[in-house]
Amino acid sequence: ARSLAAEGAEGLEPVMLDVTRAEDIERVTRALADEGGLYGLVNNAGIYLGGALELMKPAEIRATFEVNVVGLLLLTRACLPMLRESGGRIVNISSISGLVAMPGASVYAASKHAVEAATTSLRNELAPFGVRVVAVEPGAIDTEIWRKGRERDKARQAREDEEVEALYRPLTRLVEKLNARPRGIPPEAVAEVVSEALGAEDPHNHYLVGRDAKSIALFGRLPEGVRDWVVRKKVWG
């Protein structure tokens, strides 16, 4: 927050907000209302905890949905009176995983599919009030998520049941390879799209960001049987 205040544009006022804490949501929305309301809400809070479902802990599954889905919905709900008053805009940061789900990302993809569903529903639910709701669907982005993924991979190796881990080793190795050598676009590329989604007079309903996202979206249009064959060949050989 301090670095954002130091490096940000004039008028930027960072505040600490944990979207899983009701008291944080109440505090921030009350402050916004006191300062004149809200035009744009960008739901960017999210975590990625990947891996085969059988290797994930219940707490990891719950945390993914608490941040990526429940937190998004509760914060949006709290902001709706201000957004209705301003005829504002909601931009939900989804993912290409919200459109095409790959093995090793079942929990994360499920959460982003939920974000897509919420976006579609709210787009029509809030249309009578002039509130536009947009989904931004990036592919790989060059952020700290990859370093965190590598650290989590190491921690997981130290604690997993060796017999179960061995069953999923081809998938685990593929996930580790992706974490070790990410090829993401700069975060600024996504920020530019978010800015467009907020400022355009007539925004698109969806914004795919990155070549990989656009390629995977095209892949998702193939017949399901063909997609499954390609994916299984890639993971399991």
Coordinates of C-alpha atoms in Angstrom, one line a residue, residues 4-165:
L4 CA 1.3 2.3 -4.4
A5 CA 0.9 5.6 -2.6
A6 CA 4.5 6.6 -3.5
E7 CA 4.4 5.5 -7.1
G8 CA 0.8 6.0 -8.0
A9 CA -0.9 8.8 -9.9
E10 CA -2.1 11.9 -8.0
G11 CA -5.3 11.2 -6.1
L12 CA -4.6 7.5 -5.6
E13 CA -5.5 6.5 -2.0
P14 CA -4.6 2.8 -1.2
V15 CA -6.6 1.1 1.5
M16 CA -6.2 -2.4 3.0
L17 CA -9.0 -4.7 2.2
D18 CA -9.3 -8.5 2.8
V19 CA -12.4 -9.5 0.8
T20 CA -12.9 -12.5 3.1
R21 CA -13.5 -10.3 6.1
A22 CA -17.0 -8.7 6.4
E23 CA -15.7 -6.0 8.7
D24 CA -13.1 -4.9 6.0
I25 CA -15.8 -4.7 3.4
E26 CA -18.1 -2.7 5.6
R27 CA -15.3 -0.3 6.6
V28 CA -14.2 0.4 3.0
T29 CA -17.7 0.7 1.5
R30 CA -18.7 3.1 4.3
A31 CA -15.7 5.2 3.7
L32 CA -16.5 5.3 -0.1
A33 CA -20.0 6.4 0.6
D34 CA -18.8 9.1 3.0
E35 CA -16.5 10.4 0.3
G36 CA -19.1 10.7 -2.4
G37 CA -19.8 7.2 -3.8
L38 CA -18.3 4.9 -6.4
Y39 CA -18.3 4.6 -10.2
G40 CA -16.1 1.7 -11.0
L41 CA -15.5 -1.6 -9.1
V42 CA -12.7 -3.9 -10.4
N43 CA -12.8 -7.3 -8.7
N44 CA -9.2 -8.3 -9.0
A45 CA -8.6 -10.1 -5.7
G46 CA -7.8 -13.8 -6.4
I47 CA -5.5 -16.7 -5.5
Y48 CA -4.3 -19.6 -7.6
L49 CA -3.8 -23.0 -5.8
G50 CA -3.3 -25.6 -8.5
G51 CA -2.6 -29.3 -8.7
A52 CA -4.6 -32.5 -8.9
L53 CA -7.7 -32.4 -6.7
E54 CA -6.6 -35.5 -4.7
L55 CA -3.4 -33.7 -3.7
M56 CA -5.1 -30.5 -2.5
K57 CA -6.0 -29.9 1.1
P58 CA -9.6 -29.0 2.1
A59 CA -8.4 -25.6 3.4
E60 CA -6.9 -24.8 0.0
I61 CA -10.1 -25.6 -1.8
R62 CA -12.2 -23.5 0.6
A63 CA -9.7 -20.6 0.5
T64 CA -9.9 -20.5 -3.3
F65 CA -13.6 -20.1 -3.3
E66 CA -13.7 -17.7 -0.3
V67 CA -11.4 -15.3 -2.1
N68 CA -12.2 -15.8 -5.8
V69 CA -16.0 -16.2 -5.6
V70 CA -17.5 -15.4 -2.1
G71 CA -15.4 -12.4 -1.5
L72 CA -16.1 -11.0 -5.0
L73 CA -19.9 -11.5 -4.5
L74 CA -20.0 -10.0 -1.0
L75 CA -17.9 -6.9 -2.0
T76 CA -20.0 -6.4 -5.1
R77 CA -23.2 -6.7 -3.1
A78 CA -22.0 -4.1 -0.6
C79 CA -21.1 -1.7 -3.5
L80 CA -24.3 -2.0 -5.4
P81 CA -26.2 0.9 -3.9
M82 CA -23.4 3.3 -4.9
L83 CA -23.0 1.7 -8.3
R84 CA -26.8 2.0 -9.0
E85 CA -26.8 5.6 -8.0
S86 CA -23.8 6.4 -10.3
G87 CA -24.9 4.1 -13.2
G88 CA -21.4 2.7 -12.7
R89 CA -19.5 -0.3 -13.9
I90 CA -18.2 -3.6 -12.6
V91 CA -15.1 -5.3 -14.1
N92 CA -14.5 -8.8 -12.9
I93 CA -11.0 -10.2 -13.5
S94 CA -11.8 -13.8 -14.6
S95 CA -9.3 -16.0 -16.4
I96 CA -9.1 -18.1 -19.6
S97 CA -9.6 -20.9 -17.0
G98 CA -13.1 -19.5 -16.6
L99 CA -13.7 -20.6 -20.2
V100 CA -11.6 -23.7 -20.7
A101 CA -10.7 -25.9 -17.7
M102 CA -7.4 -27.8 -17.8
P103 CA -6.3 -30.7 -15.6
G104 CA -4.4 -29.6 -12.6
A105 CA -6.6 -26.6 -12.2
S106 CA -10.0 -28.0 -11.3
V107 CA -10.5 -25.9 -8.2
Y108 CA -9.2 -22.7 -9.7
A109 CA -11.0 -23.2 -13.0
A110 CA -14.2 -24.0 -11.1
S111 CA -13.9 -20.7 -9.2
K112 CA -13.3 -18.7 -12.4
H113 CA -16.2 -20.5 -14.1
A114 CA -18.3 -19.2 -11.2
V115 CA -17.0 -15.7 -11.8
E116 CA -18.1 -16.0 -15.4
A117 CA -21.5 -17.2 -14.3
A118 CA -21.8 -14.3 -11.8
T119 CA -20.8 -11.8 -14.5
T120 CA -23.4 -13.0 -17.0
S121 CA -26.1 -13.0 -14.4
L122 CA -25.3 -9.6 -13.0
R123 CA -25.0 -8.1 -16.5
N124 CA -28.7 -8.7 -17.0
E125 CA -29.7 -8.2 -13.4
L126 CA -28.2 -4.8 -13.2
A127 CA -29.0 -3.6 -16.7
P128 CA -32.2 -1.7 -15.7
F129 CA -30.0 0.5 -13.5
G130 CA -27.5 1.4 -16.1
V131 CA -24.7 -0.7 -14.4
R132 CA -22.5 -2.5 -17.0
V133 CA -20.8 -5.7 -15.9
V134 CA -17.7 -6.9 -17.8
A135 CA -15.4 -9.9 -17.6
V136 CA -11.7 -9.6 -18.4
E137 CA -10.1 -13.0 -19.2
P138 CA -6.3 -13.0 -19.2
G139 CA -4.0 -15.8 -19.9
A140 CA -0.6 -16.0 -18.2
I141 CA 0.5 -12.7 -16.6
D142 CA 4.1 -12.0 -15.4
T143 CA 3.4 -11.6 -11.7
E144 CA 4.5 -13.0 -8.4
I145 CA 2.0 -15.9 -8.8
W146 CA 4.6 -18.0 -10.5
R147 CA 7.2 -17.6 -7.7
K148 CA 4.5 -18.4 -5.2
G149 CA 3.6 -21.5 -7.2
R150 CA 7.2 -22.7 -7.2
E151 CA 7.4 -22.3 -3.5
R152 CA 4.1 -24.1 -3.0
D153 CA 5.3 -27.0 -5.2
K154 CA 8.4 -27.5 -3.0
A155 CA 6.3 -27.4 0.2
R156 CA 3.8 -29.9 -1.3
Q157 CA 6.6 -32.3 -2.2
A158 CA 7.7 -32.4 1.4
R159 CA 4.3 -33.3 2.7
E160 CA 2.4 -35.4 0.2
D161 CA 1.7 -39.1 0.4
E162 CA 4.3 -40.6 -1.9
E163 CA 2.0 -43.3 -3.3
V164 CA -0.7 -40.8 -4.2
E165 CA 1.8 -38.3 -5.5

